[in-house]
Short mmCIF file of C-alpha atoms and ligand atoms in Angstrom, two decimals:
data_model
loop_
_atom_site.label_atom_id
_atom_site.label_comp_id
_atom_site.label_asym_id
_atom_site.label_seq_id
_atom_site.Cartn_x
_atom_site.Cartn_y
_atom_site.Cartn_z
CA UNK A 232 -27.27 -98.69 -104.05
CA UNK A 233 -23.63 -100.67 -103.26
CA UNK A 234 -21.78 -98.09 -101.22
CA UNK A 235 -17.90 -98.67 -101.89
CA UNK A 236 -15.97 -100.20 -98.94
CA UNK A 237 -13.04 -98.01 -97.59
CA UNK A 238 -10.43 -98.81 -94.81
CA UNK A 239 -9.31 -96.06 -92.76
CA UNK A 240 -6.22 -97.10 -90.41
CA UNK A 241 -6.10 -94.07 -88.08
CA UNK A 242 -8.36 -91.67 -86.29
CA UNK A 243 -8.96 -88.92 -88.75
CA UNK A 244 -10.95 -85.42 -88.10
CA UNK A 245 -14.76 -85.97 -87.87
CA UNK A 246 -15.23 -84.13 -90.56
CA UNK A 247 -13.42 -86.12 -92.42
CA UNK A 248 -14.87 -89.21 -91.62
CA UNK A 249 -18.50 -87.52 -92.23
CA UNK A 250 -17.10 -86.43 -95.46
CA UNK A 251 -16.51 -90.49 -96.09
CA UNK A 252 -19.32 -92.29 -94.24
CA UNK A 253 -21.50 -89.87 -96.52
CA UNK A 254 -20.58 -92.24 -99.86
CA UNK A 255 -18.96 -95.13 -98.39
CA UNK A 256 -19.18 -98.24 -96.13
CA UNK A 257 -16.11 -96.87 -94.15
CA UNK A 258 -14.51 -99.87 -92.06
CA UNK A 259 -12.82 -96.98 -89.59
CA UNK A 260 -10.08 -98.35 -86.99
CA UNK A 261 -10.37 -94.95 -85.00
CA UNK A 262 -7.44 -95.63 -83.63
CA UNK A 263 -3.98 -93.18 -82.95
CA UNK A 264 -1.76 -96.16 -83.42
CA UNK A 265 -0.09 -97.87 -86.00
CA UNK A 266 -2.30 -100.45 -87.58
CA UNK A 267 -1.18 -103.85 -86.89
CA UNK A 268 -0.18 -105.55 -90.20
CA UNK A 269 -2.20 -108.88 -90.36
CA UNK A 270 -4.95 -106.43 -89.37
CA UNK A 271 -4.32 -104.54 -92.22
CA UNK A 272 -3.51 -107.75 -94.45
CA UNK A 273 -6.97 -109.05 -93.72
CA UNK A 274 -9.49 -105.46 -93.53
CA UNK A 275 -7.58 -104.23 -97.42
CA UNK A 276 -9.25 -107.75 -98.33
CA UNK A 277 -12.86 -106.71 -99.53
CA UNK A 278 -12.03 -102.68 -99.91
CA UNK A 279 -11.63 -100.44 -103.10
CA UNK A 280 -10.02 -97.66 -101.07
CA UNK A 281 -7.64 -97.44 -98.42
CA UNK A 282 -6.81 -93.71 -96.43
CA UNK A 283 -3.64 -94.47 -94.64
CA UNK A 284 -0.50 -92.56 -92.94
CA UNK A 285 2.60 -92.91 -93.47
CA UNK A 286 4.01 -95.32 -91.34
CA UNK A 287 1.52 -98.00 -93.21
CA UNK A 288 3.73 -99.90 -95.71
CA UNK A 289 1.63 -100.36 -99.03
CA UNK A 290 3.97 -102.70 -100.70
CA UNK A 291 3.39 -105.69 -102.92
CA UNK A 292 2.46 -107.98 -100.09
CA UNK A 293 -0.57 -105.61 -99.20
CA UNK A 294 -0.96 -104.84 -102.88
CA UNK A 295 -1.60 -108.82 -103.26
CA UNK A 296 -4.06 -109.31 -100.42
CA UNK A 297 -6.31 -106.64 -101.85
CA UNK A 298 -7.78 -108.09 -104.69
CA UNK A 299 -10.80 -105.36 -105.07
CA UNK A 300 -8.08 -101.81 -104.01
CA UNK A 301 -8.67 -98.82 -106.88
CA UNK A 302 -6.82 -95.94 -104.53
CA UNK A 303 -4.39 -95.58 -102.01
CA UNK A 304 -4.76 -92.36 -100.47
CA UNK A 305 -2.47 -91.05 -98.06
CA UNK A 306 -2.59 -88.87 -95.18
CA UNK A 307 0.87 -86.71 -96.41
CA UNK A 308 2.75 -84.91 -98.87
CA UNK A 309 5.39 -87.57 -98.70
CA UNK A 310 4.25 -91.65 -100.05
CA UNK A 311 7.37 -93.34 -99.98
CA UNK A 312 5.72 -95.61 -98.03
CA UNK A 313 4.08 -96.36 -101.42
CA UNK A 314 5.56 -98.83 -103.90
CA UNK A 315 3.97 -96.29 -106.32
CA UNK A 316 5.29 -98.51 -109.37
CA UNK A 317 3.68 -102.00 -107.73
CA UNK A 318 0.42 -99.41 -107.37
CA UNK A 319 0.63 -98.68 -111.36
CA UNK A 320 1.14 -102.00 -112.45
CA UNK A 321 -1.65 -103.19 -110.17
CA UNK A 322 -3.74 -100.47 -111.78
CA UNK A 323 -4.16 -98.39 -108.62
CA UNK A 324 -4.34 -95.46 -108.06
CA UNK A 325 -2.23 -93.67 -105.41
CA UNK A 326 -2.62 -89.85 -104.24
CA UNK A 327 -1.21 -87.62 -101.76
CA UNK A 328 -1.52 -84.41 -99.97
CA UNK A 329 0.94 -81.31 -101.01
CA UNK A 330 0.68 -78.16 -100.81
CA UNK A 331 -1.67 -77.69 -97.43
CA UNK A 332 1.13 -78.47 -94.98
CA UNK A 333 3.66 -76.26 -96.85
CA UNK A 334 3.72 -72.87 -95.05
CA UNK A 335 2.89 -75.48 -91.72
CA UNK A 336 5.89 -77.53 -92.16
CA UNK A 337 8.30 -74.13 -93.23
CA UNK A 338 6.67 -72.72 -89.94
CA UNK A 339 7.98 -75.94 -87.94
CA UNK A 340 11.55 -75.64 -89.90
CA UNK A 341 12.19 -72.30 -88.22
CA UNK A 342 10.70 -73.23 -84.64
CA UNK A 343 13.60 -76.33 -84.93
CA UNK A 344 16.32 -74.18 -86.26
CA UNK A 345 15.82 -71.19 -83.83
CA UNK A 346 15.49 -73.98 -80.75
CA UNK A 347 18.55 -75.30 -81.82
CA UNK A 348 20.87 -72.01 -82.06
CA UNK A 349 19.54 -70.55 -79.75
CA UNK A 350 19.26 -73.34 -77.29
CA UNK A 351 15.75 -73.11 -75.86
CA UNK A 352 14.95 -76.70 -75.19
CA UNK A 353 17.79 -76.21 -72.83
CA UNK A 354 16.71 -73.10 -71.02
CA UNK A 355 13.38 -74.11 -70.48
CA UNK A 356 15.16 -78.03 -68.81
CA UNK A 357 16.98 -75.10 -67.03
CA UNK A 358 13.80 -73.17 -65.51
CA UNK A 359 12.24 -76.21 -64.56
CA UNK A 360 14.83 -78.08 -62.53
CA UNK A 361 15.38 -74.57 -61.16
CA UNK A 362 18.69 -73.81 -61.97
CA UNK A 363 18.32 -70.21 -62.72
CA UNK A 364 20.27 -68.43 -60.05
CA UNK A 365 19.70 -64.88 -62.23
CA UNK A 366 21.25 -63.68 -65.39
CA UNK A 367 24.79 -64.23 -65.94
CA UNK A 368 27.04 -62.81 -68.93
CA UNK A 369 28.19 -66.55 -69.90
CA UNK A 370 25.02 -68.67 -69.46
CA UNK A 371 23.47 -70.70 -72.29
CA UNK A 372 25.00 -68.75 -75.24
CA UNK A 373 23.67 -70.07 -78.69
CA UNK A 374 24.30 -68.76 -82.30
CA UNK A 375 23.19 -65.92 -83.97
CA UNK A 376 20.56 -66.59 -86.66
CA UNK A 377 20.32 -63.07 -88.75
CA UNK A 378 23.04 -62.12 -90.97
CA UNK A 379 24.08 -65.96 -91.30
CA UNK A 380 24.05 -68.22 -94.19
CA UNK A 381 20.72 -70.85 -94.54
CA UNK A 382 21.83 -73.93 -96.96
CA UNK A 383 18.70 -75.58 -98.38
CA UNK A 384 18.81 -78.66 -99.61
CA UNK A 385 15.62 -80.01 -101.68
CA UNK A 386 13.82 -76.62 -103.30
CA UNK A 387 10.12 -77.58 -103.81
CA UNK A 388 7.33 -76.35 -102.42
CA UNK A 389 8.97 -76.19 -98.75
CA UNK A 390 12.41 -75.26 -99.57
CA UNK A 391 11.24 -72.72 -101.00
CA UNK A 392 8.75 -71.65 -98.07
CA UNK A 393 11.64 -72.03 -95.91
CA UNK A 394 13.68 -69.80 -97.91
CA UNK A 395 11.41 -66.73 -98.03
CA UNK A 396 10.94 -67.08 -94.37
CA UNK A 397 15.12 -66.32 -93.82
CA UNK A 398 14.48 -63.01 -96.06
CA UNK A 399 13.23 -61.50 -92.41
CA UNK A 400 16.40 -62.31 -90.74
CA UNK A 401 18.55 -60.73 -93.44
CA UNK A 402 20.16 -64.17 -94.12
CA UNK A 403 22.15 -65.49 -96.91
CA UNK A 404 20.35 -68.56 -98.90
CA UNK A 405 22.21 -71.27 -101.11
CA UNK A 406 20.31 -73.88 -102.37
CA UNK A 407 20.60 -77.49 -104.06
CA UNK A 408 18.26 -79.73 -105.69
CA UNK A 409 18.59 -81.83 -108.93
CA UNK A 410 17.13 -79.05 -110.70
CA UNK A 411 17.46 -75.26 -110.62
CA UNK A 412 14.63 -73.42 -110.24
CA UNK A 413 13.82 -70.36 -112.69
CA UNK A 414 16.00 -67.50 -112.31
CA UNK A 415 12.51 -65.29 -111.28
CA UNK A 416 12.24 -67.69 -108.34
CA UNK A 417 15.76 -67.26 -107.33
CA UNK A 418 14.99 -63.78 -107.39
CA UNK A 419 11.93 -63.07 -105.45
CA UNK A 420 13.56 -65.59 -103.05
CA UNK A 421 17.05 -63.74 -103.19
CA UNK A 422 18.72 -67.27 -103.25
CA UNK A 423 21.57 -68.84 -105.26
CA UNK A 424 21.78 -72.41 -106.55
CA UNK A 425 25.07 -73.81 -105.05
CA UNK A 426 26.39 -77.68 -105.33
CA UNK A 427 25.85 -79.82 -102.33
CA UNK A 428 29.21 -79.96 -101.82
CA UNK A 429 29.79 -75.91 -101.50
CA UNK A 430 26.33 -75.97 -100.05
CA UNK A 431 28.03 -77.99 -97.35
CA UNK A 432 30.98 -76.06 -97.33
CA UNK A 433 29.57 -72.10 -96.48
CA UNK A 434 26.19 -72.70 -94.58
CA UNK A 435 26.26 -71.87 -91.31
CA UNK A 436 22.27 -73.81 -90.86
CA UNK A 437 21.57 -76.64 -93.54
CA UNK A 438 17.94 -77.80 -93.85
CA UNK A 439 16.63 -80.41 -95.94
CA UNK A 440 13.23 -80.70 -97.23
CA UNK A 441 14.15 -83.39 -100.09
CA UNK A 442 11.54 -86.17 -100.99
CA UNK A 443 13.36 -89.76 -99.64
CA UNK A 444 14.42 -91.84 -102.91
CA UNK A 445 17.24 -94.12 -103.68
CA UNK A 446 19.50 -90.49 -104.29
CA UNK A 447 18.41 -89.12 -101.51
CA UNK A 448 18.89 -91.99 -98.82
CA UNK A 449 22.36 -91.14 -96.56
CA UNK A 450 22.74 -88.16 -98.65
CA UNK A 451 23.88 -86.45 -95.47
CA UNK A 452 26.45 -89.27 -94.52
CA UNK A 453 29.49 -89.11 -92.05
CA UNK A 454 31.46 -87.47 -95.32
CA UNK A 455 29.02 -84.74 -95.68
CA UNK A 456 28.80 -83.82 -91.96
CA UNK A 457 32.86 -83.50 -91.79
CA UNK A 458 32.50 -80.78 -94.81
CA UNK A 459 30.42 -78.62 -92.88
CA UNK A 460 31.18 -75.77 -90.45
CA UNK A 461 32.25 -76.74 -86.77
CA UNK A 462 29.56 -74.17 -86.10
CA UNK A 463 26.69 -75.57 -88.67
CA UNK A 464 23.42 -76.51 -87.41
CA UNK A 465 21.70 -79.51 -89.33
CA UNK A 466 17.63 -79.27 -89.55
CA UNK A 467 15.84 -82.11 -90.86
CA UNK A 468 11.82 -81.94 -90.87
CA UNK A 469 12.42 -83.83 -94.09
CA UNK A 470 12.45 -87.46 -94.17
CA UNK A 471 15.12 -89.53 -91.26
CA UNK A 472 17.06 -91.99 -93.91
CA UNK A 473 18.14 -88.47 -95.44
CA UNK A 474 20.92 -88.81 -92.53
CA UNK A 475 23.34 -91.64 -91.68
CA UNK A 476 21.60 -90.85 -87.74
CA UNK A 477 24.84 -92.94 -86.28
CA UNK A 478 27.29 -90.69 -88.26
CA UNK A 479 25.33 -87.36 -86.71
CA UNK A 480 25.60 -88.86 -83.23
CA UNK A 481 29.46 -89.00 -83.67
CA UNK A 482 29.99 -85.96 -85.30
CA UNK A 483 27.44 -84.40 -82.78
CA UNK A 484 29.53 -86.08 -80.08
CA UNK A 485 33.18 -84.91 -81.52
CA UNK A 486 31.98 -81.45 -81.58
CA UNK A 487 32.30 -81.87 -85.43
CA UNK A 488 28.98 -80.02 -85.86
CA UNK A 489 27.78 -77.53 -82.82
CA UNK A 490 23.91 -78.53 -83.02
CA UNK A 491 20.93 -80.54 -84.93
CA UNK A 492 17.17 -79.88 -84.72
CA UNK A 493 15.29 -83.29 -85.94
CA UNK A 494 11.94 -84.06 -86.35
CA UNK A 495 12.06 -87.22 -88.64
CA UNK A 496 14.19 -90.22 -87.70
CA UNK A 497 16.31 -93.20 -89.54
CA UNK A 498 13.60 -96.22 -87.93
CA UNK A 499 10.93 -94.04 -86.92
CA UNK A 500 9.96 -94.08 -83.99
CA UNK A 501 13.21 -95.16 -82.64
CA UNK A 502 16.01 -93.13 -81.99
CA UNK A 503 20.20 -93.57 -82.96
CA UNK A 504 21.88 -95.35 -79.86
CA UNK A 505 23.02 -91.67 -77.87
CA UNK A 506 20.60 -89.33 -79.84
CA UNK A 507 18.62 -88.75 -76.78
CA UNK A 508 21.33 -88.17 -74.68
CA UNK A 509 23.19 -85.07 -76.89
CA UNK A 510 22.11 -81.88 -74.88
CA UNK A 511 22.78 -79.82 -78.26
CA UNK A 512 20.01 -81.38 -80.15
CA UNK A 513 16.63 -80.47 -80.09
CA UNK A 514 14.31 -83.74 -80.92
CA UNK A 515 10.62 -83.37 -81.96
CA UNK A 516 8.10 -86.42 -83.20
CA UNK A 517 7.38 -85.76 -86.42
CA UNK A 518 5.61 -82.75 -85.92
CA UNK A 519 6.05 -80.10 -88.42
CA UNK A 520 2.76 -80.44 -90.31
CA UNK A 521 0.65 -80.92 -86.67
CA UNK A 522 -1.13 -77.86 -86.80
CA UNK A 523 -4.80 -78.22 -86.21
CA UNK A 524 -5.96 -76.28 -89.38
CA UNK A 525 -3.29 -78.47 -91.55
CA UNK A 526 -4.13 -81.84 -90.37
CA UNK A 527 -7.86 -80.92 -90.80
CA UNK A 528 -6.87 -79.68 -94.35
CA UNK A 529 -4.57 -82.62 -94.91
CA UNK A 530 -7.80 -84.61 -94.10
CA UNK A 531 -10.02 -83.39 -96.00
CA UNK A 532 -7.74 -83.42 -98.94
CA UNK A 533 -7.18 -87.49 -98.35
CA UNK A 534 -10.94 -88.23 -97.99
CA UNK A 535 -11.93 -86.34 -101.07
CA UNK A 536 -9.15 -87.82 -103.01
CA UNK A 537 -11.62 -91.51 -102.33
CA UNK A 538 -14.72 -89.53 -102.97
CA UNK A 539 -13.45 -88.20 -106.24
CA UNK A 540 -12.40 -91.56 -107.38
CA UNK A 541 -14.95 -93.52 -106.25
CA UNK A 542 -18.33 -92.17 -105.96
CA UNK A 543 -18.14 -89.26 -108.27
CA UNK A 544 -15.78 -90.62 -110.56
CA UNK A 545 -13.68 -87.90 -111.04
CA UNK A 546 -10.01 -88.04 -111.14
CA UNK A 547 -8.67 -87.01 -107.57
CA UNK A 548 -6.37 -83.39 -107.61
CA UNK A 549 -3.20 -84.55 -106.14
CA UNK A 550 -2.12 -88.00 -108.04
CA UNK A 551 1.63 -89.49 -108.16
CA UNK A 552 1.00 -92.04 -110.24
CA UNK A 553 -1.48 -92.51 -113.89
CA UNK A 554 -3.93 -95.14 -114.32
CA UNK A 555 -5.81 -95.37 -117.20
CA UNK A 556 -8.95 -95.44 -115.07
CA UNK A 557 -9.78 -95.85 -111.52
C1 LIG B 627 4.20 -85.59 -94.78
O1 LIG B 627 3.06 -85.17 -95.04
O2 LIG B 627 4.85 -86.26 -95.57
C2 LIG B 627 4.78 -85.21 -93.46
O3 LIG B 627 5.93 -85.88 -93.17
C3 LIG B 627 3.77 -85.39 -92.34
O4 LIG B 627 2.83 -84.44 -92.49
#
């Protein structure tokens, strides 16, 4: 029988790939770098399924060289990466991977906000050019984390995770997102809805774990970082464009803001010009799902999404766009 062909741009987990090679003709790069894209232009030529990451464009140029594509699956929560609406007019299908990564990436959130205030990148630069003469009253002095206010901006899934997690250091929450959540949420999570504006205003840590769209884009700009507290932290394990990266580097620079914990970027991979160079920032490469278990998950999750669709001819669990059939 004609096994479907599928294009898989990165190295995946094995079992992953077993899971695939076990119904399809998988054309597998194997590779832990970023697909070239006339590679990719000519291997989506023949295939009906494509398992890519997130820093694969699937646009309409892509969309146009693959005549014979029925799914786009992709290796994260996020797809905005993903002209989903050039996917549904094309009649393909696109899926994703929530829920998995979301007690991974809140985990991550917290590792990044307690580096930042309480300075441990810095310490441990310290130990290791050996600088540590013995303990001294003044040396390294961060911010307290319990008993402060946590602004989170963007309450899904991971917002949310995040939130519960700041119940154990006896913190204050605010939240914003387009919608409120139901009061029972607020609740168990012993948050409060605030604008992004007074959001901006009280938090003492502001995290965001929006998904990137046309509102979300520069929705911290240089305005937004002046409204917040000398002393605020900003986390962002969201998405970069969130966050005019220039503006943060001033307002880092002016003292405007005392820290930042990042571990998305404007241009992934690069950096804003003087980034690197701001001791009170704690930089991390896109990391906060990289937990062995999750990626495995997160694999599994992508390959089935193919399997369902095209050998078994089910409709894959985690869709962001409908097609009338796959
Ligand atoms: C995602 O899944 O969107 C994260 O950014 C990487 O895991």
């Amino acid at each position: 029988m004609r096994r479907p062909k599928v294009l898989v741009t990165r190295r995946i987990p094995e079992e992953a790939l077993r899971l695939l090679s076990s119904h399809f003709e998988v054309d597998y790069r194997g590779k832990d770098t970023a697909i070239p894209r006339s590679e990719f232009l000519r291997k989506i030529k023949d295939k009906e399924g494509l398992l890519c990451v997130l820093t694969e464009r699937v646009d309409q140029q892509l969309l146009d060289a693959a005549p014979k594509l029925k799914i786009v699956s992709t290796y994260s929560v996020g797809f905005d990466h993903i002209d989903v609406p050039a996917c549904t007019k094309k009649g393909v299908l696109a899926t994703n991977t929530p829920g998995v990564l979301t007690e991974t990436t809140a985990d991550f959130t917290w590792a990044l906000l307690l580096a930042a205030a309480r300075r441990v990148v810095e310490g441990d630069t310290y130990m290791r050019a050996g600088r540590y003469k013995g303990w001294d009253p003044l040396m390294i002095l961060g911010s307290d984390v319990h008993g402060k206010t946590l602004g989170v901006v963007g309450f899904g899934r991971i917002g949310q995770a995040v939130a519960r997690r700041a119940k154990g250091f006896a913190m204050n929450v605010l939240y914003y997102d387009v919608q409120r959540v139901f009061p029972e949420i607020e609740a168990d999570l012993g948050a409060r809805f605030a604008e992004l504006k007074d959001l901006l205003r009280q938090s003492d840590f502001v995290s965001l774990h929006a998904a990137l769209d046309a509102r979300t884009r520069h929705l911290i700009d240089a305005k937004a970082l002046a409204s917040m507290k000398p002393s605020a932290y900003l986390i962002n394990a969201a998405r970069g464009p969130m966050v005019d990266e220039a503006a943060l580097v001033k307002a880092l620079k002016a003292g405007r803001l005392r820290g930042a914990a990042l571990d998305v970027y404007e241009r992934e991979p690069k950096m804003a010009a003087g980034l690197a160079k701001l001791p009170n920032v704690v930089l991390a490469p896109h990391l906060a799902s990289a937990s062995l278990e999750t990626r495995l998950k997160m694999g599994m999750m992508a390959a089935q999404a193919l399997v369902d669709a095209l050998a078994l001819g089910k409709s894959p669990a985690h869709p962001v766009n409908k097609i009338s059939e796959v």
